[in-house]
Amino acid sequence: MHAHHQDQTKKLDIWQKLHIDLPLLVGILALMTLGLFVVYSAGGQDADLVVRQGVRLGVALTVMFIIAQIPPQFFLKWAIPVYVVGLALLVAVLLVGTIGKGAQRWLDLGFMRFQPSEIIKLIMPITIAWFISQHDLPAKLGNIIIAFILVLVPTLLIAKQPDLGTSLLVASSGLFVIFLAGASWKLIGSCIALASAFTPIFWMFLMKDYQKQRVLTLLDPEKDPLGAGYHIIQSKIAIGSGGLHGKSWLQGTQSQLEFLPERHTDFIFAVFSEEFGLIGVGLLLLVYLAIVMRGLWIAVNAQEAFTKLLAGSLTLTFFVYVFVNIGMVSGLLPVVGVPLPLVSYGGTSMVTLMAGFGMLMGISTRRRFITS
Amino acid sequence: MAPHKRVSIRNHTAEANLFARRAFIALIGVVIMLLILFSNVYNLQVSSYEKYQTRSNSNRIKLLPVAPNRGQIYDRNGVLLAENKPIYSLEIVPEQVEDLETTVAEISDLLGISDEKQEKFFKAVKGKRRFKPVELHSRLSDQQVALFSVNQHKYPGVVIEARLKRYYPFGDLTTHNLGYVARINSRDANKLESEGKAENYAATREIGKLGLEKYYEDILHGTIGHQEVEVNNQGRVIRTLDFTPPIPGKDLTLTLDIELQMIAKRALSGKRGAVVAIDPRDGGVLAMYSNPSYDGNLFVHGISNINYKKLLSSKDLPLINRTVQGYPPASTVKPFLAITGLDKKVITSKTRIYDPGFFQLPNVEKKYRDMIRGGHGWISLQRAIEKSCNVYFYNLAYKLGISNISEMMDKFGFGEYTGIDIHEESRGVLPSVGWKRARYNQPWYTGETLSVGIGQSYWTVTPLQLAQATSILVNKGEIKTPHLLKATSQTTYLPGQETPTVKVEAEPYALEDRPPIELKDDKNWQIVLNTMHSTVQKLGATAHNAFKGHKYDAAGKTGSAQVTSLGEDEKYDASTTREDQRDNAMFISFAPFDNPEIVVAVAIENVAKGGGATNAAPVARQIMDQYFGNREIVSQYKDKNHPNHDTHFGISKAGTE
């Protein structure tokens, strides 16, 4: 097998050797480059901001590259212990975590602050994919219920911080695995029905006032245009006033004149829409679609159930970022702290995302060895 | 444990197919979600584009109003009477100053700014955005401006701001004519609002409160301009997008002659009284001065309580405009009664009556006395006016009756507004049967008709009404509404042009004239005018002394009005009468006799000695002497910047410089 491996390697191109999936890389770099331009515009044309973002992208790309070198089986081996450690960290956050922006999300390790929920974003699909792939597909009901519990515990711990955006992403990464593993439609249907029934209880007992406020604001932002509704109103004005062609780069008045809050972070899509218009938005969505399609292609072509499920979940979770962010910025969804992936300014979630892409690339570039 | 071992026993293809199906379904889900996002953005950017574009613009574009410059006011010879002078205030933009406290302390040391003002400044800073200028000192002196300008480079963010304020260079000389402007108060604001003018005043701080400044407010104010600016979310101005310059108010040129005004002030100095001079040919007011006066500039900056109380409590009542305040006209109305008598054919120019020194109504004991004990004997109309014989006019009034008198006096404008272009005018009182019934609910007594015959009783007229009635007389019935405005002009600075373009409107706001008085016999006008002529010209006539040696052929009529009534046999003696109960001196006059150019009416209150002949007539003479004499005073005040006075008002430049 060793000899065979080396034999194959010669035929592989340089990208395969580096464990880089070129189409995926092209899409990622396209978004990153675009992101740098929009950050420059949104940040008041501050070159320092662009440089800092560039450094972060460099770090994230490095992380992606390193993760891509690790064979997926390695994650498989470590799934359980890492999951347990992840849960412990989440509990630790709730007990001794640092409070920032009104939520308890960080662990202060002395030399750095660290957000365990980001790690869970990666651990969750690995763990569920590992658990499901232990048995034949489609997964049996009993296993699905166990998988549900595995998903639910960290999700609730994160929601308790409270970090609704992350808990949503974590939950969906686990649920996507269950969906891709062939959970029956009957089950999916009854889950949706159950969730709908659960909604009023969720609203009345579990949601905090500010979270309820966000939902109410979504329904009628004009009720408090200078308070709760300000973000969403200004964001919609920015997007709407961009029109078909946009006001062109650096000319978006909503962002340049600072009417738009959180311009270079969560609301960067509004800046982009204002300056590049509907045409720009269409192209951006196509790039995201291309990345999702490539990710699903990698998943479908992966050799084992585990890598298939992991790749599929990572790809669809990536899309959840896109949908939730654009949905909230354009007034379809309540405001939750989810960045526009690979475009928004910011470090932590970027690194996590790129680690995910590293796994995807690792899966993508290793399938041929096993085929033979 | 190696997973690929187990793969062999699983149905690999079925699993792969299941996964591929689920992945495909997921892809469809993704595409649907993307379409939802896209259609939502489409809805915002295409369907609702105009709505959001408008909202985006209203976010960032603000209209800043720019106040127009108020029109200036000139006298008939182009002398500047009301101008806009820059005043300087020291302002600081906190954001641009590194150490605000040190800077303020240093500047305050340099310019001598009080601690109180510094405290006020720091209080103001707290309430304002950091990029908005805050005033440290208003109204800097010239020395302070110079001192700061030398040191300005040391203090970035500290600026001298210039604003225009109304200034009346002649101070109290023109206040009763021009009035003044002062800060717009809530009452003014409400009035502007209800008249739909509030928008035009968005940037204006002052408004005309009195006199011409109030009457011609709309003309003087001009039209607001706008600066369209782009602002950020803090309201900071980023750049100017568009500028619509304001249209300055029109300049006013008055019929007033500041030189005559000065003479009037000098002639009235130390007295309470008023002078009105009118050009009877067009009704233009040449002089209109009320003494004592006050400085209108005090009100422009907001008058202090102390100063205002001083004005209010002064027993000379400087705030009252005496030119439009009612006085008993006394004998100055005799020419008008003569016209009435002639027109009603109660008398002719030949009619003579016997004056034994008093007049008695039939079957009444009471004697209405003449000035001279023993009377004038047989006396004609002409002598009755020359000598101001009361008995003649008691007789005339008795024969006319009150109704004939009030009917004709009404035509001369007594008891009515003249319609002059200031709002402060009072109507005076023209007594009549109906007036007394309405005012006191009492019947008219014949004895009162006799008093009316010598311009006493309830009768009060304003000096302006007297001048106007005299004008009507010299115009033989033709009525020209008195007015102060001669012409308006619009000064515009066209781009790239150094000298302004001036468009003059000659008589744009001519007031409507009333229909003329028509007598049954036109010759009667001349008869009465002749009597006024001889009153000045004939040796021994009442006004002769005052006009001794004059060269412009004047005519006139004196009057001395009792302020309190005397008993039947009481004799008036000024030296024993309280100051405020002494006689008023009145005088009306015109010149030249054949072709009158000027009518002068004078009223002086509570004279110490004598009456109209010795107190009021000399004042009229000084005005006329100036009017017909040389006019050198004016040249030193003439405004060289007034672009059109020398070409449009017939005064050559060579003659004035």
Coordinates of N, CA, C and O in Angstrom, one line a residue, chain A residues 76 133-138 179-183 185 188 222 233-234 236-237 239-241 243 247 253-254 257-259 269 273 277-278 281-282 285 289 292-293 296 299-300 303 305 308-309 316 319 323 326-327 330 332, chain B residues 1 3-4 6-7 9-12 15-16 18-20 22-27 29-31 33-34 36-38 40-42 44-46 48-57 59-60 230-234 238-239:
Chain A
L76 N -11.6 11.5 13.3 CA -12.5 10.4 13.7 C -12.0 9.8 15.0 O -12.8 9.6 15.9
S133 N -21.9 7.4 11.4 CA -21.2 6.5 10.5 C -20.8 5.2 11.1 O -20.2 4.3 10.4
Q134 N -21.0 5.0 12.4 CA -20.7 3.8 13.1 C -21.6 2.7 12.6 O -21.3 1.5 12.6
H135 N -22.8 3.1 12.1 CA -23.8 2.2 11.7 C -24.2 2.4 10.2 O -23.8 3.4 9.6
D136 N -24.9 1.4 9.7 CA -25.4 1.5 8.3 C -26.3 2.7 8.1 O -27.0 3.2 9.0
L137 N -26.2 3.3 6.9 CA -27.2 4.3 6.5 C -28.3 3.7 5.8 O -28.1 2.7 5.1
P138 N -29.5 4.1 5.9 CA -29.9 5.3 6.7 C -29.9 4.9 8.2 O -30.2 3.8 8.5
F179 N -29.7 14.8 8.7 CA -30.5 14.9 7.5 C -29.8 14.1 6.4 O -30.4 13.3 5.7
L180 N -28.5 14.4 6.2 CA -27.7 13.8 5.1 C -27.6 12.2 5.3 O -27.5 11.5 4.4
A181 N -27.7 11.8 6.6 CA -27.6 10.4 6.9 C -28.9 9.6 6.6 O -29.0 8.4 6.8
G182 N -29.9 10.4 6.1 CA -31.0 9.7 5.6 C -32.2 9.6 6.6 O -33.0 8.7 6.4
A183 N -32.2 10.5 7.6 CA -33.4 10.4 8.5 C -34.6 10.5 7.7 O -34.7 11.2 6.7
W185 N -38.3 11.1 6.1 CA -39.1 12.4 6.0 C -40.1 12.5 7.0 O -40.5 13.6 7.4
I188 N -38.4 13.8 10.0 CA -38.1 15.3 9.8 C -39.4 16.1 9.9 O -39.4 17.1 10.6
E222 N -40.1 50.3 12.1 CA -40.4 51.7 12.1 C -41.0 52.1 13.4 O -41.1 53.3 13.7
I233 N -33.4 49.5 9.9 CA -33.9 50.6 9.0 C -32.7 51.1 8.2 O -32.8 51.2 6.9
Q234 N -31.6 51.5 8.8 CA -30.5 52.1 8.1 C -29.9 51.0 7.1 O -29.5 51.4 6.0
K236 N -31.6 48.6 5.6 CA -32.5 48.5 4.5 C -32.4 49.7 3.6 O -32.5 49.6 2.3
I237 N -32.2 50.9 4.2 CA -32.0 52.1 3.4 C -30.8 51.9 2.5 O -30.8 52.3 1.3
I239 N -29.2 49.2 1.5 CA -29.4 48.2 0.5 C -30.3 48.8 -0.6 O -30.0 48.8 -1.8
G240 N -31.5 49.3 -0.2 CA -32.5 49.7 -1.2 C -31.9 50.9 -2.0 O -32.2 50.9 -3.3
S241 N -31.2 51.8 -1.4 CA -30.7 53.0 -2.2 C -29.6 52.6 -3.1 O -29.2 53.4 -3.9
G243 N -29.9 50.3 -5.4 CA -30.5 50.1 -6.7 C -29.9 49.0 -7.5 O -29.2 48.1 -6.9
K247 N -24.1 52.5 -5.8 CA -23.5 53.9 -5.9 C -22.0 53.9 -6.2 O -21.4 54.9 -6.2
T253 N -23.3 56.4 0.5 CA -23.5 57.5 1.5 C -23.9 56.9 2.8 O -23.5 57.4 3.8
Q254 N -24.7 55.9 2.8 CA -25.1 55.3 4.1 C -23.9 54.8 4.9 O -23.9 55.0 6.1
L257 N -21.0 58.0 5.3 CA -21.4 59.0 6.3 C -21.9 58.4 7.6 O -22.4 59.1 8.4
E258 N -21.6 57.1 7.7 CA -21.7 56.4 9.0 C -23.1 56.3 9.6 O -23.4 56.3 10.8
F259 N -24.1 56.4 8.7 CA -25.5 56.1 9.1 C -25.7 54.7 9.5 O -26.5 54.3 10.3
F269 N -22.7 43.4 4.4 CA -23.5 43.1 3.2 C -24.3 44.3 2.8 O -24.4 44.5 1.6
S273 N -24.1 45.9 -0.8 CA -25.3 46.1 -1.7 C -25.4 47.6 -2.1 O -25.9 47.9 -3.2
G277 N -24.9 47.3 -5.8 CA -26.2 47.2 -6.3 C -26.6 45.7 -6.5 O -26.0 44.8 -6.0
L278 N -27.8 45.5 -7.1 CA -28.4 44.2 -7.3 C -27.4 43.3 -8.1 O -27.4 42.1 -7.9
V281 N -24.9 42.0 -5.9 CA -25.5 41.0 -5.0 C -25.7 39.7 -5.7 O -25.3 38.6 -5.1
G282 N -26.2 39.7 -6.9 CA -26.4 38.5 -7.7 C -25.1 37.7 -7.9 O -25.0 36.5 -7.7
L285 N -23.9 36.2 -4.6 CA -24.7 34.9 -4.3 C -24.2 33.8 -5.1 O -24.2 32.6 -4.7
L289 N -22.9 30.2 -4.0 CA -23.5 29.0 -4.6 C -22.5 28.0 -5.1 O -22.5 26.8 -4.9
V292 N -20.7 26.3 -2.3 CA -21.6 25.3 -1.7 C -21.6 24.1 -2.7 O -21.5 22.9 -2.2
M293 N -21.8 24.3 -4.0 CA -21.8 23.2 -4.9 C -20.5 22.4 -4.9 O -20.5 21.2 -4.9
L296 N -20.5 20.3 -1.8 CA -21.4 19.1 -1.9 C -20.8 18.1 -2.8 O -20.9 16.9 -2.6
A299 N -18.4 16.2 -1.0 CA -19.0 15.3 0.0 C -19.5 14.1 -0.8 O -19.3 12.9 -0.3
V300 N -20.2 14.3 -1.9 CA -20.8 13.2 -2.7 C -19.6 12.3 -3.1 O -19.8 11.0 -3.2
Q303 N -15.2 9.1 0.1 CA -15.2 7.6 0.0 C -15.9 6.9 1.1 O -16.4 5.8 1.0
A305 N -18.6 7.0 4.7 CA -19.8 7.7 5.2 C -19.4 8.9 6.1 O -19.9 10.0 6.0
K308 N -18.1 11.8 4.0 CA -19.3 12.4 3.3 C -20.1 13.3 4.2 O -20.4 14.4 3.9
L309 N -20.5 12.7 5.3 CA -21.3 13.4 6.3 C -20.7 14.7 6.8 O -21.3 15.8 6.8
L316 N -23.0 22.8 4.3 CA -24.3 23.4 4.5 C -24.3 24.4 5.7 O -25.0 25.4 5.6
F319 N -23.2 27.6 4.4 CA -24.4 28.3 3.8 C -25.3 28.9 4.8 O -25.9 30.0 4.6
F323 N -26.9 32.6 4.7 CA -28.4 32.8 4.7 C -28.8 33.7 6.0 O -29.5 34.7 5.8
I326 N -27.2 37.4 5.5 CA -27.9 38.3 4.5 C -29.4 38.4 4.9 O -29.9 39.5 4.8
G327 N -30.0 37.3 5.5 CA -31.3 37.4 5.9 C -31.6 38.5 6.9 O -32.5 39.3 6.9
S330 N -30.9 42.2 5.5 CA -31.9 42.7 4.6 C -33.3 42.6 5.2 O -34.3 42.8 4.5
L332 N -35.0 40.0 6.8 CA -35.8 38.8 6.7 C -35.8 38.1 8.1 O -36.8 37.4 8.4
Chain B
M1 N -10.7 -1.4 14.4 CA -11.2 -0.1 14.6 C -11.1 0.7 13.3 O -11.9 1.6 13.0
P3 N -11.8 2.1 10.0 CA -13.1 2.1 9.4 C -13.2 1.5 8.1 O -14.2 0.9 7.7
H4 N -12.1 1.5 7.2 CA -12.3 1.0 5.9 C -12.5 -0.5 5.9 O -12.9 -1.1 4.9
R6 N -14.6 -2.0 7.8 CA -16.0 -2.2 7.9 C -16.8 -1.9 6.6 O -17.8 -2.5 6.3
V7 N -16.2 -1.0 5.9 CA -16.8 -0.5 4.7 C -17.2 -1.7 3.8 O -18.2 -1.8 3.1
I9 N -18.2 -4.6 4.4 CA -19.4 -5.4 4.7 C -20.7 -4.5 4.6 O -21.8 -5.0 4.7
R10 N -20.5 -3.2 4.4 CA -21.7 -2.4 4.2 C -22.1 -2.3 2.7 O -21.3 -2.4 1.9
N11 N -23.4 -2.0 2.5 CA -23.8 -1.7 1.1 C -23.3 -0.3 0.7 O -24.1 0.7 0.9
H12 N -22.1 -0.3 0.2 CA -21.5 1.0 0.0 C -22.2 1.8 -1.1 O -22.4 3.0 -0.9
E15 N -25.5 3.3 0.2 CA -25.3 4.4 1.1 C -24.9 5.7 0.3 O -25.3 6.8 0.5
A16 N -24.0 5.5 -0.7 CA -23.6 6.6 -1.5 C -24.7 7.2 -2.3 O -24.8 8.4 -2.4
L18 N -27.9 7.1 -1.4 CA -28.7 7.8 -0.4 C -28.2 9.1 -0.1 O -28.8 10.2 -0.2
F19 N -26.8 9.2 0.1 CA -26.2 10.4 0.4 C -26.3 11.4 -0.7 O -26.6 12.6 -0.5
A20 N -26.1 10.9 -1.9 CA -26.1 11.8 -3.1 C -27.5 12.4 -3.2 O -27.6 13.6 -3.6
R22 N -29.7 12.9 -0.8 CA -29.9 13.9 0.2 C -29.1 15.2 -0.1 O -29.5 16.3 0.1
A23 N -27.9 15.0 -0.6 CA -27.1 16.2 -0.9 C -27.7 17.0 -2.0 O -27.7 18.3 -2.0
F24 N -28.3 16.3 -3.0 CA -29.0 17.0 -4.1 C -30.2 17.8 -3.5 O -30.4 18.9 -3.9
I25 N -31.0 17.1 -2.6 CA -32.1 17.8 -2.0 C -31.6 19.1 -1.3 O -32.2 20.1 -1.4
A26 N -30.5 18.9 -0.6 CA -29.9 20.0 0.2 C -29.6 21.1 -0.8 O -29.8 22.3 -0.5
L27 N -29.0 20.8 -1.9 CA -28.6 21.8 -2.9 C -29.8 22.5 -3.4 O -29.8 23.8 -3.5
G29 N -32.5 22.9 -1.7 CA -32.8 23.8 -0.6 C -32.0 25.1 -0.6 O -32.5 26.2 -0.5
V30 N -30.7 24.9 -0.8 CA -29.8 26.1 -0.9 C -30.2 27.0 -2.0 O -30.2 28.3 -1.8
V31 N -30.5 26.5 -3.2 CA -30.8 27.4 -4.3 C -32.1 28.1 -4.0 O -32.2 29.3 -4.2
M33 N -33.2 28.9 -1.0 CA -32.9 29.9 0.0 C -32.2 31.1 -0.6 O -32.5 32.3 -0.3
L34 N -31.3 30.8 -1.6 CA -30.6 31.9 -2.3 C -31.6 32.8 -3.1 O -31.5 34.0 -3.1
I36 N -34.7 33.2 -2.3 CA -35.5 34.0 -1.4 C -34.7 35.3 -1.0 O -35.2 36.4 -1.1
L37 N -33.4 35.1 -0.7 CA -32.5 36.2 -0.4 C -32.5 37.2 -1.5 O -32.6 38.4 -1.4
F38 N -32.3 36.6 -2.7 CA -32.1 37.5 -3.9 C -33.4 38.3 -4.2 O -33.4 39.5 -4.5
N40 N -35.7 39.1 -2.1 CA -35.8 40.1 -1.0 C -35.0 41.3 -1.4 O -35.5 42.5 -1.3
V41 N -33.7 41.1 -1.7 CA -32.9 42.2 -2.1 C -33.4 42.9 -3.4 O -33.4 44.1 -3.5
Y42 N -33.9 42.1 -4.3 CA -34.5 42.7 -5.5 C -35.7 43.6 -5.1 O -35.8 44.8 -5.6
L44 N -36.0 45.3 -2.4 CA -35.4 46.5 -1.8 C -34.8 47.4 -2.8 O -35.0 48.6 -2.8
Q45 N -34.0 46.8 -3.7 CA -33.2 47.6 -4.6 C -33.9 48.0 -5.9 O -33.5 48.9 -6.5
V46 N -34.9 47.3 -6.3 CA -35.6 47.6 -7.6 C -37.0 48.1 -7.3 O -37.3 49.2 -7.7
S48 N -38.6 48.8 -4.5 CA -38.7 50.0 -3.5 C -37.5 51.0 -3.6 O -37.3 51.7 -2.7
Y49 N -36.9 50.9 -4.8 CA -35.6 51.7 -4.9 C -35.9 53.2 -4.6 O -35.1 53.8 -3.8
E50 N -37.0 53.7 -5.2 CA -37.2 55.2 -5.0 C -37.4 55.6 -3.6 O -36.9 56.6 -3.1
K51 N -38.2 54.7 -2.9 CA -38.4 55.0 -1.5 C -37.1 55.0 -0.7 O -36.9 56.0 0.1
Y52 N -36.3 54.1 -0.9 CA -35.0 54.0 -0.1 C -34.0 55.0 -0.6 O -33.3 55.5 0.2
Q53 N -34.1 55.4 -1.8 CA -33.2 56.4 -2.3 C -33.5 57.7 -1.6 O -32.7 58.5 -1.2
T54 N -34.8 58.0 -1.6 CA -35.3 59.2 -0.9 C -34.9 59.3 0.5 O -34.4 60.3 1.0
R55 N -35.1 58.1 1.2 CA -34.7 58.1 2.6 C -33.2 58.2 2.8 O -32.8 58.8 3.8
S56 N -32.5 57.7 1.9 CA -31.0 57.8 2.0 C -30.6 59.2 1.8 O -29.8 59.8 2.6
N57 N -31.3 59.9 0.9 CA -30.9 61.3 0.7 C -31.4 62.2 1.8 O -30.7 63.1 2.2
N59 N -31.5 61.3 4.8 CA -30.5 61.1 5.8 C -29.3 62.0 5.7 O -28.9 62.6 6.7
R60 N -28.9 62.2 4.5 CA -27.5 62.8 4.3 C -27.6 64.3 3.9 O -26.7 65.0 4.0
E230 N -24.1 68.0 2.6 CA -24.2 66.6 3.0 C -23.6 66.5 4.4 O -22.6 67.1 4.7
V231 N -24.4 65.8 5.2 CA -24.0 65.6 6.6 C -23.8 64.2 6.9 O -24.4 63.3 6.2
N232 N -23.0 63.9 7.9 CA -22.9 62.5 8.4 C -23.9 62.2 9.5 O -24.7 63.1 9.8
N233 N -23.8 61.0 10.1 CA -24.8 60.7 11.1 C -24.7 61.5 12.4 O -25.6 61.6 13.1
Q234 N -23.6 62.3 12.5 CA -23.4 63.2 13.7 C -24.0 64.6 13.3 O -24.0 65.5 14.2
I238 N -20.2 67.6 5.7 CA -19.1 67.0 5.0 C -18.7 67.8 3.8 O -17.5 68.1 3.5
R239 N -19.7 68.3 3.0 CA -19.4 69.1 1.8 C -20.7 69.8 1.4 O -21.8 69.4 1.8

